[in-house]
Coordinates of C-alpha atoms (C1' of nucleotides) in Angstrom, one line a residue:
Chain A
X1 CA -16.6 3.9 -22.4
X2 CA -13.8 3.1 -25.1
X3 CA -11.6 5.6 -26.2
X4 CA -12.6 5.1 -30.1
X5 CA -15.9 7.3 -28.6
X6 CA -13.1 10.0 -29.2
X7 CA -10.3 9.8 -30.8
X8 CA -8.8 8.7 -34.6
X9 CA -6.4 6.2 -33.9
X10 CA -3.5 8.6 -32.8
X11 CA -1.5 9.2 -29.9
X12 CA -0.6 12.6 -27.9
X13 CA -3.2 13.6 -25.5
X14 CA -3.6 16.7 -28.0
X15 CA -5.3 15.3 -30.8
X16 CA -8.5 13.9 -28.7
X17 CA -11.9 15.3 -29.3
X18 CA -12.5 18.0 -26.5
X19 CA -15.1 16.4 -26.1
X20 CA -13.7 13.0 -24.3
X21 CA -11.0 15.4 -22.6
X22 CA -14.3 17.2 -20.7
X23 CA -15.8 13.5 -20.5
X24 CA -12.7 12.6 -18.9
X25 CA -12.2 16.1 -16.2
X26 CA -15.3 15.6 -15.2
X27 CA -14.6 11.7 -13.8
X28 CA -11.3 13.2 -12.9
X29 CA -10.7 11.6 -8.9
X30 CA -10.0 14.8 -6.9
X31 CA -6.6 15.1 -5.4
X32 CA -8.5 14.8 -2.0
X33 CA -9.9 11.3 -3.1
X34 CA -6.7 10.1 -4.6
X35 CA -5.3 10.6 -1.4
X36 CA -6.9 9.4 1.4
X37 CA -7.5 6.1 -1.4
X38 CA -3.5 5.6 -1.3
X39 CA -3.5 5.9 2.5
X40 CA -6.8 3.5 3.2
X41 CA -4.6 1.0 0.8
X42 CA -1.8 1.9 2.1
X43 CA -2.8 0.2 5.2
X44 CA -3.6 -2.8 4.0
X45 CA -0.3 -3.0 2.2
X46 CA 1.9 -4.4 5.0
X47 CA 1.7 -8.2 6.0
X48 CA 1.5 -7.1 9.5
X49 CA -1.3 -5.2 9.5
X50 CA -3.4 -8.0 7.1
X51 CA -2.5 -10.4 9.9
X52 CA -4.7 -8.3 12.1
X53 CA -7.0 -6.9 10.6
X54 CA -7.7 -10.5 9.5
X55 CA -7.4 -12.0 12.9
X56 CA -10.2 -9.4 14.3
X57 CA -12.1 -10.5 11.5
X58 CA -12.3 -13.8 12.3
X59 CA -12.8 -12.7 15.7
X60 CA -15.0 -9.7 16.4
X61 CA -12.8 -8.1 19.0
X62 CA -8.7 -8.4 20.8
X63 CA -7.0 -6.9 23.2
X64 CA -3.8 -6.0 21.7
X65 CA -1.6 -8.6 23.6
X66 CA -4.0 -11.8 21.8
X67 CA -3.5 -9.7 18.5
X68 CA 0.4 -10.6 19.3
X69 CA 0.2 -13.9 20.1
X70 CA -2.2 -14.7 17.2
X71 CA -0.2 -12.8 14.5
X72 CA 2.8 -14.3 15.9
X73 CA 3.9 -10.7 16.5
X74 CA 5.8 -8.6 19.3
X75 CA 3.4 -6.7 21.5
X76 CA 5.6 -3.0 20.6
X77 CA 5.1 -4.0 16.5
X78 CA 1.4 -4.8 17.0
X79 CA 0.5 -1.8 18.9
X80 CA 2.3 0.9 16.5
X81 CA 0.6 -0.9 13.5
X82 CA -2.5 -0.3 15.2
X83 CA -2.1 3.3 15.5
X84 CA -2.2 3.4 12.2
X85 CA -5.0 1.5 11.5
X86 CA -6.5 4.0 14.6
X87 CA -5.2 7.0 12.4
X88 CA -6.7 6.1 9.1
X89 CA -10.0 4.7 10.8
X90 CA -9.4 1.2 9.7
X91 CA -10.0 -0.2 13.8
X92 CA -12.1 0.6 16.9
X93 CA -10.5 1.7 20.3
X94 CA -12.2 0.4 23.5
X95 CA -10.5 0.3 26.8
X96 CA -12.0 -2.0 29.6
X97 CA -9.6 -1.2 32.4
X98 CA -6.1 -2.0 31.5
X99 CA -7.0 -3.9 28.4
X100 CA -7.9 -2.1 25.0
X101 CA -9.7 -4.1 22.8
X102 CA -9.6 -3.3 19.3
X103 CA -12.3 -4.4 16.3
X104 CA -12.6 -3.3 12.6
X105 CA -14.4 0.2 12.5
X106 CA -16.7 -0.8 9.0
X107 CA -17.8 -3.4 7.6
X108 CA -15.8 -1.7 4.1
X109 CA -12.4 -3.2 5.4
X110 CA -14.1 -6.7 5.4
X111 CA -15.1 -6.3 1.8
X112 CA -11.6 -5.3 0.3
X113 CA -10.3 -8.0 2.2
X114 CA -12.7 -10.5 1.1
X115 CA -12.3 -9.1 -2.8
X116 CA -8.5 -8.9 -2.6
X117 CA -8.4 -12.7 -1.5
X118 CA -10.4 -13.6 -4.1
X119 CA -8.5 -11.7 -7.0
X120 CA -5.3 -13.4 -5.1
X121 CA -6.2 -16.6 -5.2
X122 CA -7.2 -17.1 -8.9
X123 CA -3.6 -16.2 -9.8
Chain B
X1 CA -17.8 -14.5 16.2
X2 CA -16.8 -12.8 19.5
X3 CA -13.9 -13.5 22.0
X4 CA -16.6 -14.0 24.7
X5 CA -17.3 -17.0 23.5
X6 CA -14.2 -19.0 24.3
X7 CA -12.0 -17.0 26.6
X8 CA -12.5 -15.5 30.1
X9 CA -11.7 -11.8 30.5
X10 CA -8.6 -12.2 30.9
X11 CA -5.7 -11.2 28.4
X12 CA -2.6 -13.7 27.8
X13 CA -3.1 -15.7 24.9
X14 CA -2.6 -18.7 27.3
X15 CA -5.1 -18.8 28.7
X16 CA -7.4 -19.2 25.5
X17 CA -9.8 -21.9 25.3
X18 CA -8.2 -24.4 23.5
X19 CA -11.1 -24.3 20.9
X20 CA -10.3 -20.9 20.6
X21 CA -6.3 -21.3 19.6
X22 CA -8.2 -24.3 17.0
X23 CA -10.8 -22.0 15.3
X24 CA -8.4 -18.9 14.4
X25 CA -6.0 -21.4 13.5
X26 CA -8.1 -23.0 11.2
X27 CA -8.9 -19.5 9.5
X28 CA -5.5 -18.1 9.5
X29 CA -4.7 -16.9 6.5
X30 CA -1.8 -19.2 4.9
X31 CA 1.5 -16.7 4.8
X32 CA 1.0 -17.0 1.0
X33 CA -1.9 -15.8 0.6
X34 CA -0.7 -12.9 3.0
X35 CA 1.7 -11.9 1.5
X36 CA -0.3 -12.0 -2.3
X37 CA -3.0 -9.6 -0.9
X38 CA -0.2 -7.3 1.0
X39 CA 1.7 -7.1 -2.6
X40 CA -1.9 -6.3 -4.9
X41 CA -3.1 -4.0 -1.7
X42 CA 0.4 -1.9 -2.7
X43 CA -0.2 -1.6 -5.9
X44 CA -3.5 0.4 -5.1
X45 CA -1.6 2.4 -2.1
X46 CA 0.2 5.0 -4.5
X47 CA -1.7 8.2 -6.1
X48 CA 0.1 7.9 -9.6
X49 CA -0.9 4.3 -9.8
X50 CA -4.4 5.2 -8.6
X51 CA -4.5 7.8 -11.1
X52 CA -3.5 5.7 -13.6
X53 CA -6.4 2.6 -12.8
X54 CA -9.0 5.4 -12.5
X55 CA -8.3 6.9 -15.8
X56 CA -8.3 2.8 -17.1
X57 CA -11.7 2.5 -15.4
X58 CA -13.4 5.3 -17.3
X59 CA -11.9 5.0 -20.7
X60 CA -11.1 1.2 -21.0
X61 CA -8.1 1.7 -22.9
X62 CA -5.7 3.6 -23.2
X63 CA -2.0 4.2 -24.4
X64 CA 0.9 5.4 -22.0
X65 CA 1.6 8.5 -23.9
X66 CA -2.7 9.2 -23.0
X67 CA -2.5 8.1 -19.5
X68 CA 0.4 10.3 -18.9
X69 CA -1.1 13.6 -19.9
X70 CA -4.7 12.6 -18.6
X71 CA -2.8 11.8 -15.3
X72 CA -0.1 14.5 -15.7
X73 CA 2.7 12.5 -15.4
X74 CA 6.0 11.8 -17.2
X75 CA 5.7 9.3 -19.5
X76 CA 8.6 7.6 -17.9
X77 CA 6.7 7.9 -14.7
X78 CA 4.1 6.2 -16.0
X79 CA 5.6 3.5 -17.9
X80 CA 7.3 2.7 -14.0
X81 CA 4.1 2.1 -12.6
X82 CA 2.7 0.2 -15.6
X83 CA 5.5 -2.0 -15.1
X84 CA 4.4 -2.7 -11.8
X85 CA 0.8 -3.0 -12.4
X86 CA 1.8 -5.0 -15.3
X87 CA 3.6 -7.4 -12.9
X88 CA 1.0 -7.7 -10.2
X89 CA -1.3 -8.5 -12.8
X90 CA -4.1 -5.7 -12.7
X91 CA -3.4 -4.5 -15.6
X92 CA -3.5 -5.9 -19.0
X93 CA -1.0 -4.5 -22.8
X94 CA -2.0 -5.0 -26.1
X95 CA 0.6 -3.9 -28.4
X96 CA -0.5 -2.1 -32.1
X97 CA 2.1 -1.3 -33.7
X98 CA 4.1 1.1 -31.7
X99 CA 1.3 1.7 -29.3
X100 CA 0.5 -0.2 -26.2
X101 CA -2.5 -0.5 -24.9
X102 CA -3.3 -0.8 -21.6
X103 CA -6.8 -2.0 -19.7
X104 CA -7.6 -3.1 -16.6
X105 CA -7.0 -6.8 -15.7
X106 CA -10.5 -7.8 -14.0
X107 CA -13.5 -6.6 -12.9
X108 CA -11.9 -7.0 -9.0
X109 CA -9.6 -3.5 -9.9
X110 CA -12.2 -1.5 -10.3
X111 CA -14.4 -3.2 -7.3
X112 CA -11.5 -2.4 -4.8
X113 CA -11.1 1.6 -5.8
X114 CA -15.3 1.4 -6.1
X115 CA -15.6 0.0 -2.9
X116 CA -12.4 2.1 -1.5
X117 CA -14.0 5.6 -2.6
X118 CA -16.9 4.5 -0.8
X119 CA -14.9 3.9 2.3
X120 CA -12.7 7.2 1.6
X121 CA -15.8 9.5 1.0
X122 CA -17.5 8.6 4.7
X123 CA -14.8 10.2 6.3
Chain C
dA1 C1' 19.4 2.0 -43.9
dT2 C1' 18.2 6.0 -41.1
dC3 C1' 15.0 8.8 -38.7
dT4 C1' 11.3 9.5 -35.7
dT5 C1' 7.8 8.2 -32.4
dC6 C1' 6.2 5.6 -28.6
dT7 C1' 7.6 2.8 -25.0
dT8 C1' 10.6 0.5 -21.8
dT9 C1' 14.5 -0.1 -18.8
dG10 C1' 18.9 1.0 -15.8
dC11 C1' 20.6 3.7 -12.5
dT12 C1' 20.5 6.9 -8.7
dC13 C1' 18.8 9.7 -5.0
dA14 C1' 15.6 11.4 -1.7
dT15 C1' 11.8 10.0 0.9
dA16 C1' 8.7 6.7 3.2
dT17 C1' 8.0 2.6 5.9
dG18 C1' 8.5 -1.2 9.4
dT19 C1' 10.7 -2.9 13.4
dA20 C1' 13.4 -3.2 17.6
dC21 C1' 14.7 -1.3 22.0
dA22 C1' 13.9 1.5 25.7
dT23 C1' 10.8 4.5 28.0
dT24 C1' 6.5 6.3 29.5
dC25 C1' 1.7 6.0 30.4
dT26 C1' -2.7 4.0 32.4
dC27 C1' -5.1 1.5 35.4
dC28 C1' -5.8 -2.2 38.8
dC29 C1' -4.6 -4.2 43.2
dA30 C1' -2.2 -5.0 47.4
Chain D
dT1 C1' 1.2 4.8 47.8
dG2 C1' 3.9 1.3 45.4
dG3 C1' 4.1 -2.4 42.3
dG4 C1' 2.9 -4.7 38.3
dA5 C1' 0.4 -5.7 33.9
dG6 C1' -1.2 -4.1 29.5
dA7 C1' -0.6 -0.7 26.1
dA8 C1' 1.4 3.4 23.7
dT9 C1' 5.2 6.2 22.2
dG10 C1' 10.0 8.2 20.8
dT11 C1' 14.0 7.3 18.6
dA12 C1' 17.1 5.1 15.5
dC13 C1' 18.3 2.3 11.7
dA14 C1' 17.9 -0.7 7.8
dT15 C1' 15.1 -1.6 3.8
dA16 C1' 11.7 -0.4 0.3
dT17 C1' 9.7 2.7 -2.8
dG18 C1' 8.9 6.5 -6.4
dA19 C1' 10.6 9.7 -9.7
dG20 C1' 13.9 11.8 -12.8
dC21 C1' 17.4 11.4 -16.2
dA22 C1' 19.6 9.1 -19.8
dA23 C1' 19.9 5.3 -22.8
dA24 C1' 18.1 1.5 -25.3
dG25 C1' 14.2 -1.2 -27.8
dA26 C1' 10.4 -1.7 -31.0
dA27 C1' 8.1 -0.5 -35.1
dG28 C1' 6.3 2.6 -38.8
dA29 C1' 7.9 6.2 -42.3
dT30 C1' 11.1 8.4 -45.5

DNA sequence: ATCTTCTTTGCTCATATGTACATTCTCCCA
DNA sequence: TGGGAGAATGTACATATGAGCAAAGAAGAT
């Protein structure tokens, strides 16, 4: 949809057709949506947490001391990054005795990863 | 791929199969490449800047003075962010006279929030 | 040339974020 | 019941980030 659908070639939010400001409301994100979409990006916003959600995606599921030694991380720096990844439902808790082994909770963070790589490495 | 298949149960990151150490390190993402997707996965993690690509994605283009009011946002808000979006390459400005115009960059922006709603509205 | 409109840019401050260190918790085993 | 390993948490601190305000650029209009 191009804005020309609306508007003469003016500025000032005033001056478009009612018509595209409805055709815009009504695609309007709701504040709801807006947020939780920061947070879920906000996750992946931190080289940390790529470097394990990346590791347990090229291997299905770590305990959180292999997470360290793979992401070349301290134990104490993995394990809060995980809780928020646990918060914002990006990984899957399961403890086996002492261990807790951790894996990504949808197949969704596999796919932004996989398209963010892509838009990354054509520039 | 699962863990089973090269380590005992046993945590420790020494005692890895050998293999093991090989494959993740043949699939670990170069620090580059981390630190690209970390930097574009920002960009997304902010609800003015998510505000702003969602208004992009359903009016291709529009000027800052359009995206501020459709967002509700000062205008020096906005041109802040476009800056940034500007530099991270997600968005593109076409300059008409005094107007800029702004659209998104590729078709990998509006894949992300597509993809990232979906992910946002499950939960 | 000057004014006006649209946009961009410094600068600053309050808030958010990431990590380290120390402590606590959970569970297995002797 | 202790002791020890793996994991989680609290706190503190340095850095990063976002927004507002004021000023400066760019370009059409008078």
């Amino acid at each position: 949809m191009s804005k020309e659908d609306f508007t003469a070639d003016v500025c000032s939010i005033n001056e478009i057709d009612p018509e595209a400001v409805a055709f815009v409301q009504e695609r309007v994100m709701p504040a709801r949506t807006i947020e939780r979409l920061s947070r879920l990006f906000s996750a992946f916003a931190d080289p940390t947490r790529l470097r394990i959600l990346h590791a347990l995606n090229v291997i299905d599921e770590l305990c959180v001391c292999d997470l360290a030694a793979l992401s070349d991380l301290s134990v104490s720096a993995v394990s809060h990054q995980l809780r928020l990844l646990r918060d914002r439902e990006l990984v899957h808790a399961r403890r086996d005795g002492r261990m807790v082994y951790y894996s990504l909770a949808d197949e969704h963070v596999s796919q932004l990863m996989a398209i963010g790589a892509e838009h990354a490495n054509e520039r």
